[in-house]
Amino acid sequence: MIVIYTSPGCASCRKVKAWLKERNIRFVEKNIFNVLLNKNEIKYLLSRSENGSDDIISKRSKIIQENKIDLDALSTDELINFIINNPSVLRRPIILNEDNFQIGYDSEEIDAFMPRDAIKVAPCSCDKGCPNYEYCGKLRGEADD
């Protein structure tokens, strides 16, 4: 199952949701301002990112800048509590499933979230008359970019 951490007014979040809906891919949306993130969830996000807090936290965040917070000086528990109390520091969207983890919307990288079955079928199942040809054809190298 795909989980997306979003916020209102986030253009990239809207793009990800639209991309998934266009492809009828089910997902769970967690608005970081409406759903209280718990410690285990934040630990999991940190563990899935390649560079830990550097990947998921916006160091340009107003809270970090105004308070001159040195994230590297925080212990893991302090960092987790800081995120819980200040969810706006999280970069968005954060997209993940069992196999993939992505921060932000990237039109090429998001293909990793296509279900495996769809990727297997794409090379042979449609032609120019198919409503999904633009996507499938691109996957096969037939459709124009």
XYZ file of N, CA and C in Angstrom:
435
model
N 0.842 -1.182 0.000
C 0.000 0.000 0.000
C 0.887 1.245 0.000
N 0.516 2.208 -0.790
C 1.249 3.463 -0.865
C 0.701 4.421 0.189
N 1.607 5.067 0.903
C 1.247 6.078 1.891
C 1.892 7.383 1.443
N 1.103 8.454 1.493
C 1.605 9.771 1.106
C 1.396 10.725 2.273
N 2.469 11.354 2.700
C 2.400 12.392 3.730
C 2.294 13.729 2.994
N 1.210 14.446 3.251
C 0.905 15.666 2.509
C 0.596 16.830 3.444
N 0.345 17.974 2.823
C -0.151 19.135 3.551
C -1.050 19.925 2.606
N -1.967 20.706 3.162
C -2.825 21.527 2.305
C -1.983 22.561 1.552
N -2.381 22.851 0.346
C -1.685 23.875 -0.427
C -0.384 23.425 -1.053
N -0.052 22.168 -0.948
C 1.200 21.643 -1.494
C 0.963 21.188 -2.939
N 1.535 21.926 -3.889
C 1.342 21.616 -5.312
C 1.902 20.234 -5.673
N 3.059 19.907 -5.132
C 3.649 18.593 -5.417
C 2.776 17.469 -4.868
N 2.151 17.702 -3.733
C 1.248 16.702 -3.156
C 0.066 16.465 -4.090
N -0.482 17.543 -4.641
C -1.601 17.415 -5.574
C -1.174 16.651 -6.824
N 0.036 16.893 -7.315
C 0.529 16.190 -8.502
C 0.641 14.689 -8.246
N 1.176 14.328 -7.084
C 1.320 12.907 -6.753
C -0.045 12.242 -6.669
N -0.973 12.882 -5.974
C -2.316 12.294 -5.830
C -2.986 12.168 -7.194
N -2.864 13.177 -8.044
C -3.458 13.116 -9.377
C -2.835 11.983 -10.192
N -1.506 11.836 -10.112
C -0.812 10.783 -10.845
C -1.335 9.413 -10.424
N -1.465 9.213 -9.131
C -1.951 7.926 -8.621
C -3.414 7.695 -9.007
N -4.238 8.718 -8.893
C -5.667 8.573 -9.245
C -5.842 8.275 -10.728
N -5.062 8.936 -11.593
C -5.140 8.689 -13.034
C -4.852 7.235 -13.363
N -4.057 6.591 -12.566
C -3.657 5.211 -12.808
C -4.421 4.221 -11.931
N -5.429 4.729 -11.237
C -6.263 3.894 -10.344
C -5.426 3.121 -9.335
N -4.423 3.791 -8.783
C -3.571 3.172 -7.778
C -4.052 3.638 -6.411
N -4.364 2.685 -5.568
C -4.858 3.021 -4.232
C -3.730 3.549 -3.359
N -4.087 4.496 -2.490
C -3.110 5.074 -1.573
C -3.815 5.584 -0.328
N -3.022 5.756 0.713
C -3.501 6.348 1.958
C -2.816 7.701 2.083
N -3.613 8.727 2.300
C -3.060 10.070 2.469
C -3.058 10.433 3.940
N -1.925 10.946 4.403
C -1.812 11.416 5.779
C -1.416 12.889 5.746
N -2.379 13.733 6.028
C -2.113 15.162 6.110
C -1.358 15.395 7.414
N -0.132 15.869 7.327
C 0.728 15.975 8.512
C 0.208 16.979 9.538
N -0.752 17.816 9.137
C -1.313 18.775 10.082
C -2.599 18.277 10.724
N -3.206 17.237 10.138
C -4.446 16.674 10.687
C -4.238 15.368 11.434
N -3.184 14.650 11.090
C -2.902 13.351 11.697
C -1.635 13.496 12.532
N -1.755 13.221 13.795
C -0.590 13.313 14.672
C 0.356 12.152 14.369
N 1.561 12.491 13.959
C 2.561 11.460 13.689
C 3.107 10.952 15.019
N 3.286 9.650 15.127
C 3.825 9.108 16.372
C 5.316 8.806 16.223
N 5.948 8.508 17.329
C 7.399 8.291 17.348
C 7.829 7.163 16.417
N 7.106 6.063 16.452
C 7.483 4.930 15.611
C 7.379 5.270 14.126
N 6.372 6.044 13.773
C 6.189 6.442 12.385
C 7.349 7.326 11.924
N 7.751 8.261 12.740
C 8.861 9.147 12.386
C 10.172 8.369 12.329
N 10.380 7.451 13.270
C 11.577 6.598 13.223
C 11.611 5.804 11.923
N 10.455 5.314 11.525
C 10.368 4.543 10.285
C 10.724 5.416 9.083
N 10.192 6.628 9.030
C 10.517 7.539 7.929
C 12.017 7.833 7.894
N 12.584 8.081 9.054
C 14.025 8.350 9.132
C 14.836 7.138 8.668
N 14.386 5.955 9.046
C 15.129 4.743 8.670
C 15.025 4.444 7.176
N 13.930 4.843 6.541
C 13.749 4.579 5.113
C 14.495 5.570 4.228
N 14.802 6.743 4.759
C 15.487 7.747 3.943
C 16.984 7.443 3.899
N 17.598 7.727 2.771
C 19.015 7.433 2.601
C 19.896 8.272 3.512
N 19.507 9.514 3.732
C 20.330 10.442 4.506
C 19.653 10.909 5.788
N 18.746 10.099 6.319
C 18.090 10.429 7.576
C 17.354 11.756 7.530
N 17.579 12.578 8.533
C 16.848 13.838 8.658
C 17.143 14.798 7.506
N 18.314 14.688 6.892
C 18.638 15.580 5.771
C 17.654 15.411 4.618
N 17.136 14.207 4.430
C 16.192 13.950 3.344
C 14.787 14.431 3.656
N 14.335 14.248 4.877
C 12.923 14.504 5.165
C 12.636 15.851 5.813
N 13.658 16.559 6.267
C 13.432 17.841 6.941
C 13.955 18.982 6.078
N 13.129 20.006 5.968
C 13.530 21.207 5.243
C 14.278 22.128 6.193
N 15.568 22.232 5.987
C 16.376 23.082 6.867
C 16.085 24.565 6.639
N 15.382 24.871 5.540
C 14.977 26.250 5.290
C 13.652 26.586 5.973
N 13.119 25.638 6.701
C 11.859 25.848 7.408
C 11.950 27.077 8.307
N 10.867 27.809 8.354
C 10.812 29.038 9.152
C 11.151 28.762 10.616
N 10.625 27.694 11.165
C 10.868 27.351 12.581
C 12.354 27.101 12.824
N 12.978 26.389 11.937
C 14.408 26.076 12.090
C 15.246 27.337 11.940
N 14.920 28.144 10.932
C 15.676 29.368 10.687
C 15.529 30.373 11.828
N 14.297 30.632 12.240
C 14.059 31.650 13.274
C 14.647 31.263 14.624
N 14.606 29.974 14.932
C 15.101 29.507 16.231
C 16.537 29.005 16.171
N 17.135 29.089 14.994
C 18.526 28.663 14.790
C 18.783 27.276 15.372
N 17.936 26.347 14.976
C 18.024 24.986 15.487
C 19.082 24.206 14.712
N 19.996 23.606 15.442
C 21.021 22.757 14.855
C 20.527 21.317 14.951
N 19.980 20.814 13.856
C 19.411 19.465 13.862
C 20.456 18.409 14.180
N 21.685 18.641 13.774
C 22.749 17.673 14.027
C 23.086 17.561 15.508
N 22.758 18.587 16.275
C 23.047 18.571 17.710
C 21.963 17.864 18.517
N 20.829 17.557 17.875
C 19.724 16.903 18.580
C 19.949 15.395 18.653
N 19.577 14.821 19.775
C 19.580 13.362 19.876
C 18.422 12.845 19.020
N 18.390 11.552 18.786
C 17.307 10.975 17.984
C 15.960 11.258 18.626
N 15.852 11.063 19.935
C 14.583 11.333 20.618
C 14.203 12.805 20.537
N 15.182 13.698 20.677
C 14.898 15.133 20.577
C 14.439 15.488 19.168
N 15.077 14.898 18.171
C 14.701 15.148 16.788
C 13.272 14.670 16.530
N 12.963 13.481 16.977
C 11.621 12.926 16.786
C 10.577 13.808 17.467
N 10.835 14.224 18.692
C 9.891 15.100 19.403
C 9.767 16.448 18.702
N 10.866 16.951 18.170
C 10.836 18.209 17.433
C 9.907 18.082 16.212
N 10.019 16.977 15.486
C 9.166 16.754 14.308
C 7.707 16.612 14.732
N 7.447 15.872 15.790
C 6.069 15.708 16.278
C 5.453 17.066 16.605
N 6.225 17.920 17.261
C 5.717 19.233 17.675
C 5.730 20.269 16.551
N 6.481 19.995 15.476
C 6.618 20.942 14.359
C 6.541 20.200 13.028
N 5.399 19.628 12.701
C 5.327 18.821 11.474
C 5.600 19.620 10.200
N 5.500 20.930 10.270
C 5.747 21.747 9.077
C 7.199 21.663 8.600
N 8.099 21.130 9.423
C 9.500 21.006 9.000
C 9.698 19.856 8.015
N 8.721 18.972 7.915
C 8.846 17.844 6.998
C 8.704 18.313 5.555
N 9.572 17.807 4.705
C 9.446 18.051 3.272
C 8.261 17.232 2.775
N 7.599 17.736 1.735
C 6.398 17.078 1.263
C 6.334 17.103 -0.258
N 5.655 16.113 -0.797
C 5.115 14.928 -0.153
C 6.212 13.904 0.129
N 5.937 13.071 1.088
C 6.765 11.890 1.333
C 5.907 10.723 0.860
N 6.447 9.952 -0.063
C 5.704 8.845 -0.671
C 6.458 7.557 -0.375
N 5.741 6.556 0.111
C 6.419 5.290 0.346
C 5.485 4.110 0.216
N 6.070 3.002 -0.102
C 5.403 1.701 -0.036
C 6.444 0.711 0.471
N 6.179 -0.565 0.330
C 7.095 -1.565 0.869
C 8.484 -1.480 0.240
N 8.542 -1.102 -1.030
C 9.796 -1.144 -1.779
C 10.426 0.212 -2.068
N 9.634 1.266 -2.087
C 10.116 2.561 -2.563
C 9.882 3.668 -1.555
N 10.709 4.688 -1.653
C 10.638 5.861 -0.780
C 11.036 7.065 -1.617
N 10.179 8.065 -1.663
C 10.467 9.245 -2.474
C 10.014 10.497 -1.744
N 10.815 11.543 -1.861
C 10.463 12.842 -1.308
C 10.183 13.764 -2.490
N 9.037 14.422 -2.474
C 8.679 15.329 -3.551
C 8.150 14.590 -4.758
N 7.669 15.369 -5.714
C 7.156 14.791 -6.951
C 8.235 14.864 -8.020
N 8.568 13.735 -8.582
C 9.508 13.649 -9.687
C 8.826 12.790 -10.743
N 8.510 13.385 -11.891
C 7.715 12.698 -12.912
C 8.371 11.413 -13.429
N 9.671 11.293 -13.308
C 10.330 10.072 -13.767
C 10.489 9.052 -12.648
N 10.818 9.518 -11.472
C 11.039 8.605 -10.346
C 9.737 7.988 -9.824
N 8.623 8.684 -10.001
C 7.363 8.192 -9.433
C 6.897 6.907 -10.116
N 7.417 6.620 -11.305
C 7.062 5.365 -11.977
C 7.383 4.153 -11.117
N 8.280 4.301 -10.166
C 8.621 3.185 -9.277
C 7.413 2.736 -8.463
N 6.395 3.579 -8.357
C 5.213 3.237 -7.571
C 4.131 2.549 -8.395
N 4.409 2.307 -9.687
C 3.467 1.540 -10.505
C 3.447 0.114 -9.970
N 2.268 -0.465 -9.853
C 2.206 -1.864 -9.397
C 2.993 -2.774 -10.339
N 3.654 -3.755 -9.781
C 4.475 -4.668 -10.575
C 3.681 -5.318 -11.703
N 2.436 -5.682 -11.405
C 1.607 -6.327 -12.424
C 1.394 -5.412 -13.625
N 1.186 -4.114 -13.369
C 0.969 -3.163 -14.460
C 2.234 -3.014 -15.293
N 3.379 -3.036 -14.651
C 4.644 -2.905 -15.379
C 4.869 -4.121 -16.268
N 4.493 -5.309 -15.772
C 4.667 -6.524 -16.567
C 3.737 -6.529 -17.780
N 2.512 -6.027 -17.605
C 1.520 -6.039 -18.665
C 1.780 -4.929 -19.678
N 2.320 -3.804 -19.224
C 2.483 -2.627 -20.085
C 3.183 -2.908 -21.412
N 4.223 -3.744 -21.464
C 4.919 -3.941 -22.732
C 4.079 -4.575 -23.843
N 2.936 -5.164 -23.500
C 2.239 -5.887 -24.541
C 0.742 -5.642 -24.605
N 0.177 -4.847 -23.730
C -1.273 -4.868 -23.617
C -2.044 -3.739 -24.255
N -1.417 -2.736 -24.814
C -2.231 -1.676 -25.389
C -1.623 -1.157 -26.687
N -2.474 -0.420 -27.405
C -2.018 0.230 -28.635
C -2.435 1.692 -28.573
N -2.299 2.418 -29.658
C -2.580 3.849 -29.645
C -4.033 4.178 -29.301
N -4.932 3.235 -29.412
C -6.335 3.461 -29.069
C -6.620 3.344 -27.581
N -5.685 2.870 -26.823
C -5.873 2.674 -25.378
C -5.776 4.018 -24.649
N -6.664 4.273 -23.686
C -6.591 5.543 -22.947
C -5.309 5.691 -22.125
N -4.641 4.599 -21.841
C -3.399 4.646 -21.076
C -2.159 4.564 -21.963
N -2.362 4.682 -23.284
C -1.235 4.523 -24.205
C -0.109 5.506 -23.922
N -0.459 6.732 -23.574
C 0.594 7.724 -23.318
C 1.548 7.205 -22.253
N 1.013 6.584 -21.193
C 1.870 6.049 -20.134
C 2.541 4.743 -20.577
N 1.732 3.781 -21.040
C 2.282 2.476 -21.415
C 3.246 2.604 -22.590
N 2.858 3.424 -23.562
C 3.719 3.613 -24.721
C 5.050 4.229 -24.343
N 5.004 5.148 -23.392
C 6.257 5.764 -22.917
C 7.127 4.710 -22.244
N 6.472 3.833 -21.477
C 7.208 2.765 -20.800
C 7.911 1.864 -21.814
N 7.244 1.636 -22.943
C 7.813 0.790 -23.997
C 8.713 1.573 -24.946
N 8.716 2.905 -24.817
C 9.525 3.731 -25.704
C 8.830 4.064 -27.008
N 7.494 3.872 -27.081
C 6.755 4.147 -28.304
C 6.128 5.537 -28.330
N 5.610 5.997 -27.190
C 4.889 7.264 -27.136
C 5.867 8.431 -27.086
N 5.408 9.552 -27.616
C 6.216 10.787 -27.553
C 6.263 11.286 -26.128
N 7.400 11.900 -25.754
C 7.546 12.455 -24.402
C 6.846 13.736 -24.264
